[in-house]
Amino acid sequence: MDIKAIDKQYVAPTYARFDLHLVGGNGSILIDETGKEYIDMATGIAVNAFGACDEQWKNAVIAQLNCLQHTSNLYYNTPSAMLAKALCERTGMKKVFFSNSGAEANETAIKAGRKYGELKKGKEYYTVITLKNSFHGRTITTLSATGQDVFHEHFTPMTDGFVHATANDIEDMKRLVKAHKCCAVFIELVQGEGGVTALDREYVKQVEKLAREEDLLLMIDEVQTGNGRTGDLYAFMGYGITPDVVTTAKGLGGGLPIGATMLGQRAETLFAPGLNGSTFGGNPVCTAGALNILQRIDDNLLQEVRAKSAYIFETLQGAKGVKSVSGLGLMIGIESEKDASSIIASCMARGVLVIKAKNKIRLLPALNIPWEQLKTAIEILKEELAK
Ligand SMILES: *Cc1c(COP(=O)(O)O)cnc(C)c1O
């Protein structure tokens, strides 16, 4: 069977796929339909946090599958309660709402922001400030939050109530707070799809201060940066701020769909029964897997993430064909002198999978990628960058 042809005929063509059909994997090694092996430096876009077919995660998922696959939210289930408890204990947040994707986690954050505005200042205070060049998801409202015009084309009108500030320019955000009736600020700390750039620490502190002074909810989109990716459990912890809402998804599920919206002390009472919901949210199989993932992102692993990050920065910064290296932890963007797509293609031919973010080469390896595989992949990438 020609799977590529069947896909082309029957799957909606919303994705420009690489010419690669993956059929299996083990840790940071993936296998295509011809049996060729690849070192995986992308993890399904920061999703397979512990690589492919991770034994412990698989066991947690299978154990839950043998008990009960779904309950609905009309009833209690053990894994979702235990995951919410672990998330709160590790982050200082107070309550968690579970959904199935990053976009949905962000929709819930936006609802929290609007509810807060109504409660504190009045119904007309519904505007959320996000950043230019941000990415918050593909639903109409999270697209509206996304500060990149290209994503808005064809789908207007956008949801009302979003304005976009220039990143790392606190005066621009102050201007928007004055000009609009705002309820919240919603930002990524490392813009992922926008080109893997970390916000300045001082700027983030100023945003926190402004949010407090103006009584706006401080909401952080950690869909990509969360769950150990940046070298802290959540990136906000490394930035030393106390957000009111934190969203996450991607890596939390270890490969199964999950979204989580964590609510801090200012936001924990915003949702009463009936104000939000999700049929699959908190699904016991997904949350059992996520609990296993979260428990294993400990200080040792985070230290390893930071060491591997330092190795990549040191190896590629100033290397031949490299203009710049950006990002945080194991979320890294490389600006190359040559066209990024051609380097990505030649890496793939040599058995290394890397992806793109804007004009950069993006690296998102498993948090536990073995050193040897990491070094092999980076050496091949370095050679291709230099050609
Ligand atoms: C991937 C991503 C999203 C969207 O997540 P989905 O699960 O695809 O809906 C939102 N925000 C950020 C920062 C992301 O990286």
Coordinates of C-alpha atoms and ligand atoms in Angstrom, one line a residue:
M1 CA 0.0 0.0 0.0
D2 CA 1.3 3.4 -0.9
I3 CA 0.4 5.3 2.3
K4 CA 1.8 8.6 0.9
A5 CA -0.6 8.4 -2.0
I6 CA -3.6 7.4 0.2
D7 CA -2.8 10.3 2.5
K8 CA -2.6 12.7 -0.4
Q9 CA -5.9 11.5 -1.7
Y10 CA -7.9 11.4 1.5
V11 CA -6.4 13.6 4.2
A12 CA -7.3 17.3 4.0
P13 CA -4.2 19.0 2.6
T14 CA -3.6 21.4 5.5
Y15 CA 0.0 20.2 6.1
A16 CA 3.1 20.5 3.9
R17 CA 4.5 17.1 4.9
F18 CA 8.1 16.0 4.6
D19 CA 8.5 13.0 2.3
L20 CA 8.8 10.7 5.3
H21 CA 6.6 8.0 6.6
L22 CA 7.4 7.0 10.2
V23 CA 6.4 3.6 11.4
G24 CA 8.2 3.1 14.7
G25 CA 10.7 4.2 17.2
N26 CA 12.5 3.7 20.4
G27 CA 13.6 6.6 22.6
S28 CA 15.3 9.2 20.4
I29 CA 15.5 6.9 17.4
L30 CA 12.7 6.8 14.8
I31 CA 12.2 4.3 12.0
D32 CA 10.7 4.9 8.5
E33 CA 8.8 2.4 6.4
T34 CA 12.1 1.3 4.7
G35 CA 13.7 0.5 8.0
K36 CA 16.0 3.6 7.9
E37 CA 16.8 5.1 11.4
Y38 CA 16.7 8.8 12.3
I39 CA 17.9 10.6 15.4
D40 CA 14.8 12.6 16.5
M41 CA 15.6 16.2 17.3
A42 CA 11.9 17.3 17.0
T43 CA 9.8 14.9 19.1
G44 CA 6.6 15.5 17.2
I45 CA 7.0 19.3 18.0
A46 CA 8.0 19.0 21.7
V47 CA 5.4 16.3 22.4
N48 CA 7.2 13.1 23.0
A49 CA 9.0 14.4 26.1
F50 CA 10.7 11.1 26.8
G51 CA 11.0 10.0 23.2
A52 CA 9.2 7.2 21.3
C53 CA 7.5 4.3 23.1
D54 CA 9.0 5.2 26.5
E55 CA 8.7 2.1 28.7
Q56 CA 7.5 3.8 32.0
W57 CA 5.0 6.1 30.3
K58 CA 3.7 3.2 28.2
N59 CA 3.2 1.1 31.3
A60 CA 1.3 3.9 33.1
V61 CA -1.0 4.3 30.0
I62 CA -1.5 0.5 29.6
A63 CA -2.3 0.0 33.3
Q64 CA -5.0 2.7 33.0
L65 CA -6.3 1.2 29.8
N66 CA -6.8 -2.1 31.6
C67 CA -8.9 -0.3 34.3
L68 CA -11.1 2.2 32.4
Q69 CA -10.5 4.4 29.4
H70 CA -13.0 7.2 30.0
T71 CA -15.4 8.3 32.6
S72 CA -16.8 11.7 31.5
N73 CA -16.6 14.6 33.9
L74 CA -19.9 13.7 35.5
Y75 CA -17.8 11.4 37.8
Y76 CA -14.5 11.4 39.6
N77 CA -11.4 9.7 38.2
T78 CA -8.1 9.0 40.0
P79 CA -5.4 10.0 37.4
S80 CA -6.9 13.5 36.7
A81 CA -7.2 14.3 40.4
M82 CA -3.7 13.1 41.0
L83 CA -2.3 15.0 38.0
A84 CA -4.0 18.2 39.1
K85 CA -2.6 17.8 42.6
A86 CA 1.0 17.2 41.3
L87 CA 0.8 20.2 38.9
C88 CA -0.4 22.5 41.8
E89 CA 2.2 21.2 44.3
R90 CA 5.0 21.6 41.8
T91 CA 4.0 25.1 40.5
G92 CA 2.2 26.9 43.3
M93 CA -0.9 27.2 41.2
K94 CA -4.2 26.4 42.9
K95 CA -6.6 24.7 40.4
V96 CA -6.3 23.0 37.0
F97 CA -8.8 22.7 34.1
F98 CA -8.1 19.9 31.7
S99 CA -8.7 19.9 28.0
N100 CA -7.2 18.2 24.9
S101 CA -4.9 20.6 23.2
G102 CA -2.9 23.8 23.5
A103 CA -5.5 25.9 21.7
E104 CA -8.2 24.7 24.1
A105 CA -6.1 25.3 27.1
N106 CA -5.6 28.9 25.8
E107 CA -9.3 29.3 25.1
T108 CA -9.9 28.6 28.8
A109 CA -7.3 31.1 29.8
I110 CA -9.0 33.8 27.6
K111 CA -12.3 32.9 29.3
A112 CA -10.6 33.3 32.7
G113 CA -9.3 36.7 31.6
R114 CA -12.6 38.0 30.4
K115 CA -14.4 36.7 33.5
Y116 CA -11.8 38.5 35.7
G117 CA -12.3 41.8 33.8
E118 CA -16.0 41.6 34.2
L119 CA -15.7 40.8 37.9
K120 CA -13.1 43.5 38.7
K121 CA -13.9 46.4 36.3
G122 CA -17.0 45.6 34.3
K123 CA -18.2 43.7 31.2
E124 CA -16.5 46.1 28.7
Y125 CA -13.0 45.2 30.1
Y126 CA -12.5 42.2 27.9
T127 CA -9.4 43.1 25.9
V128 CA -6.4 40.8 26.2
I129 CA -2.9 42.1 25.3
T130 CA -0.7 39.5 23.5
L131 CA 2.6 40.0 21.7
K132 CA 3.4 40.5 18.1
N133 CA 4.9 37.4 16.5
S134 CA 3.2 35.2 19.1
F135 CA 1.4 31.9 18.5
H136 CA -1.5 30.8 20.6
G137 CA -3.4 28.2 18.4
R138 CA -5.7 27.6 15.5
T139 CA -9.2 28.1 16.7
I140 CA -10.7 31.4 15.7
T141 CA -10.2 33.0 19.1
T142 CA -6.7 31.7 19.7
L143 CA -5.9 32.9 16.1
S144 CA -7.2 36.3 17.1
A145 CA -4.8 36.2 20.1
T146 CA -1.9 35.2 17.8
G147 CA 0.0 38.3 16.8
Q148 CA 0.9 37.3 13.2
D149 CA -1.3 38.7 10.5
V150 CA -0.6 35.8 8.0
F151 CA -2.6 33.5 10.3
H152 CA -5.6 35.8 10.2
E153 CA -6.0 35.9 6.4
H154 CA -9.1 34.2 5.0
F155 CA -10.7 33.7 8.4
T156 CA -11.8 37.2 9.3
P157 CA -13.7 38.6 11.2
M158 CA -11.4 37.7 14.1
T159 CA -12.8 37.5 17.6
D160 CA -12.9 41.0 19.1
G161 CA -10.8 42.0 22.1
F162 CA -7.2 41.3 21.3
V163 CA -4.4 43.9 20.8
H164 CA -0.7 43.0 20.1
A165 CA 2.2 44.6 21.8
T166 CA 5.8 44.7 20.6
A167 CA 7.9 42.2 22.6
N168 CA 10.6 43.6 24.9
D169 CA 9.1 47.1 24.8
I170 CA 7.3 47.8 28.0
E171 CA 6.3 51.3 26.9
D172 CA 4.3 49.8 24.0
M173 CA 2.4 47.6 26.4
K174 CA 1.7 50.6 28.8
R175 CA 0.3 52.5 25.8
L176 CA -2.1 49.6 25.0
V177 CA -3.2 49.3 28.6
K178 CA -4.1 53.0 28.5
A179 CA -5.8 52.9 25.1
H180 CA -8.0 49.8 25.7
K181 CA -10.2 48.4 28.4
C182 CA -8.1 45.4 29.3
C183 CA -8.5 42.3 31.5
A184 CA -5.3 40.3 30.9
V185 CA -1.8 40.0 29.5
F186 CA -1.2 36.7 27.7
I187 CA 2.4 35.9 26.6
E188 CA 4.8 33.1 25.6
L189 CA 8.2 33.5 27.5
V190 CA 10.0 31.9 24.6
Q191 CA 8.2 32.5 21.3
G192 CA 8.2 29.1 19.7
E193 CA 6.5 29.2 16.3
G194 CA 7.6 32.9 16.1
G195 CA 11.2 31.9 15.7
V196 CA 12.4 30.5 19.1
T197 CA 13.2 33.8 20.9
A198 CA 13.3 34.1 24.6
L199 CA 11.9 37.3 26.1
D200 CA 14.3 39.5 28.1
R201 CA 14.2 38.8 31.8
E202 CA 13.9 42.5 32.8
Y203 CA 11.0 43.0 30.4
V204 CA 9.1 40.0 31.8
K205 CA 9.5 41.4 35.3
Q206 CA 8.1 44.8 34.1
V207 CA 5.1 43.0 32.5
E208 CA 4.4 41.4 35.8
K209 CA 4.6 44.7 37.7
L210 CA 2.4 46.4 35.1
A211 CA -0.2 43.6 35.4
R212 CA -0.3 44.0 39.2
E213 CA -0.5 47.8 39.0
E214 CA -3.3 47.7 36.5
D215 CA -5.1 44.7 38.0
L216 CA -4.8 42.6 34.9
L217 CA -4.4 38.8 34.9
L218 CA -0.9 37.7 34.1
M219 CA -1.3 34.7 31.8
I220 CA 1.6 32.6 30.4
D221 CA 1.3 30.3 27.4
E222 CA 3.5 27.4 28.2
V223 CA 2.1 25.0 25.7
Q224 CA 5.5 24.6 24.2
T225 CA 7.9 25.9 26.9
G226 CA 6.3 23.9 29.7
N227 CA 7.1 20.5 31.2
G228 CA 10.9 20.8 31.4
R229 CA 11.5 22.0 27.9
T230 CA 13.3 25.2 28.9
G231 CA 15.4 23.6 31.7
D232 CA 12.9 24.6 34.4
L233 CA 9.7 22.6 35.1
Y234 CA 7.8 25.7 33.6
A235 CA 9.6 28.6 32.0
F236 CA 7.9 31.1 34.4
M237 CA 9.8 29.5 37.3
G238 CA 13.1 30.3 35.6
Y239 CA 11.9 33.9 35.0
G240 CA 11.0 34.3 38.7
I241 CA 7.5 35.5 38.2
T242 CA 4.1 34.5 39.7
P243 CA 1.5 34.2 37.0
D244 CA -2.2 34.1 37.5
V245 CA -2.9 31.6 34.7
V246 CA -0.5 29.1 33.0
T247 CA -1.5 27.0 30.1
T248 CA 0.3 23.9 28.9
A249 CA -0.1 21.0 26.5
K250 CA 2.4 19.4 24.1
G251 CA 5.0 17.7 26.3
L252 CA 2.7 17.1 29.2
G253 CA 1.0 14.1 27.7
G254 CA 4.2 12.4 26.5
G255 CA 2.5 11.8 23.2
L256 CA -1.2 11.6 24.1
P257 CA -3.5 14.7 23.7
I258 CA -3.9 16.8 26.8
G259 CA -4.3 20.5 27.6
A260 CA -4.1 22.1 31.1
T261 CA -5.0 25.5 32.3
M262 CA -3.6 26.2 35.7
L263 CA -5.2 28.9 37.8
G264 CA -3.4 30.8 40.5
Q265 CA -4.8 32.4 43.6
R266 CA -6.3 35.4 41.7
A267 CA -8.0 33.1 39.2
E268 CA -9.0 30.0 41.1
T269 CA -12.6 31.0 41.9
L270 CA -13.4 32.4 38.4
F271 CA -15.0 29.2 37.1
A272 CA -18.2 27.9 38.8
P273 CA -19.9 24.6 37.7
G274 CA -21.3 25.0 34.2
L275 CA -18.9 27.8 33.1
N276 CA -16.5 25.6 31.3
G277 CA -16.3 21.9 30.2
S278 CA -14.7 19.4 27.9
T279 CA -16.0 15.8 27.1
F280 CA -12.5 14.4 26.9
G281 CA -10.9 16.8 29.4
G282 CA -9.0 15.0 32.2
N283 CA -9.3 11.7 30.3
P284 CA -7.9 9.0 32.6
V285 CA -5.6 7.4 30.1
C286 CA -4.0 10.7 29.0
T287 CA -3.7 12.0 32.6
A288 CA -2.2 8.7 33.9
G289 CA 0.5 9.1 31.2
A290 CA 1.0 12.7 32.0
L291 CA 1.3 12.0 35.7
N292 CA 4.2 9.6 34.9
I293 CA 5.8 12.3 32.7
L294 CA 5.5 15.0 35.3
Q295 CA 6.9 12.8 38.2
R296 CA 10.0 12.1 36.1
I297 CA 10.8 15.8 35.3
D298 CA 12.9 16.1 38.5
D299 CA 15.9 18.3 39.4
N300 CA 18.3 15.7 37.9
L301 CA 16.6 15.7 34.6
L302 CA 16.3 19.5 34.5
Q303 CA 20.0 19.8 35.2
E304 CA 20.6 17.4 32.3
V305 CA 18.4 19.5 30.0
R306 CA 20.4 22.6 30.9
A307 CA 23.7 20.8 30.3
K308 CA 22.6 19.5 26.9
S309 CA 21.4 23.0 26.1
A310 CA 24.8 24.5 27.0
Y311 CA 26.5 21.9 24.8
I312 CA 24.3 22.8 21.8
F313 CA 24.9 26.5 22.2
E314 CA 28.6 26.1 22.7
T315 CA 28.9 23.8 19.7
L316 CA 26.9 25.9 17.2
Q317 CA 27.4 29.5 18.3
G318 CA 30.0 31.0 16.0
A319 CA 30.2 27.8 14.0
K320 CA 30.7 28.1 10.2
G321 CA 27.4 28.9 8.4
V322 CA 25.6 29.9 11.7
K323 CA 24.3 33.5 12.1
S324 CA 22.8 33.1 15.5
V325 CA 21.6 30.6 18.1
S326 CA 18.6 31.5 20.2
G327 CA 16.1 29.9 22.7
L328 CA 16.2 28.4 26.1
G329 CA 16.9 24.8 27.4
L330 CA 16.1 22.2 24.7
M331 CA 14.1 24.7 22.7
I332 CA 16.6 26.1 20.3
G333 CA 16.5 28.1 17.0
I334 CA 19.5 28.3 14.6
E335 CA 19.6 31.1 12.1
S336 CA 21.7 29.8 9.2
E337 CA 23.5 31.5 6.4
K338 CA 22.1 29.0 3.9
D339 CA 18.4 28.4 3.4
A340 CA 17.1 26.5 6.4
S341 CA 14.9 24.1 4.4
S342 CA 17.8 22.8 2.4
I343 CA 19.8 22.1 5.6
I344 CA 16.7 20.4 7.1
A345 CA 16.4 18.2 4.0
S346 CA 20.1 17.2 4.0
C347 CA 20.0 16.4 7.7
M348 CA 17.0 14.1 7.0
A349 CA 18.9 12.4 4.2
R350 CA 21.7 11.8 6.8
G351 CA 19.3 10.4 9.4
V352 CA 18.7 13.5 11.6
L353 CA 15.2 15.0 12.0
V354 CA 15.1 18.8 12.7
I355 CA 12.3 21.2 11.9
K356 CA 11.7 24.8 11.1
A357 CA 10.4 27.9 12.9
K358 CA 10.1 30.9 10.7
N359 CA 13.4 31.1 8.9
K360 CA 15.3 29.1 11.6
I361 CA 16.2 25.5 12.2
R362 CA 14.4 24.4 15.3
L363 CA 15.7 21.8 17.7
L364 CA 13.3 20.1 20.3
P365 CA 14.9 16.8 21.3
A366 CA 13.6 14.5 24.0
L367 CA 14.4 15.7 27.5
N368 CA 16.3 12.4 28.1
I369 CA 18.0 12.1 24.7
P370 CA 21.2 10.0 25.2
W371 CA 24.4 12.2 25.0
E372 CA 25.8 10.0 22.2
Q373 CA 22.8 10.4 20.0
L374 CA 22.7 14.2 20.7
K375 CA 26.3 14.6 19.8
T376 CA 26.0 12.6 16.6
A377 CA 23.0 14.7 15.6
I378 CA 24.6 18.0 16.4
E379 CA 27.8 17.1 14.6
I380 CA 25.8 16.2 11.4
L381 CA 23.9 19.4 11.7
K382 CA 27.1 21.4 12.2
E383 CA 28.6 19.8 9.0
E384 CA 25.5 20.6 7.0
L385 CA 25.4 24.2 8.3
A386 CA 29.0 24.6 7.2
K387 CA 28.6 23.3 3.7
Ligands
LIG1 C1 1.6 24.5 19.7 C2 1.2 25.7 20.4 C3 -0.1 26.1 20.6 C4 -1.3 25.3 20.0 O1 -1.4 24.0 20.5 P1 -2.3 22.9 19.8 O2 -2.2 21.7 20.7 O3 -1.8 22.6 18.5 O4 -3.7 23.4 19.8 C5 -0.4 27.2 21.4 N1 0.5 27.9 21.9 C6 1.8 27.6 21.8 C7 2.9 28.5 22.4 C8 2.2 26.5 21.0 O5 3.5 26.3 20.8

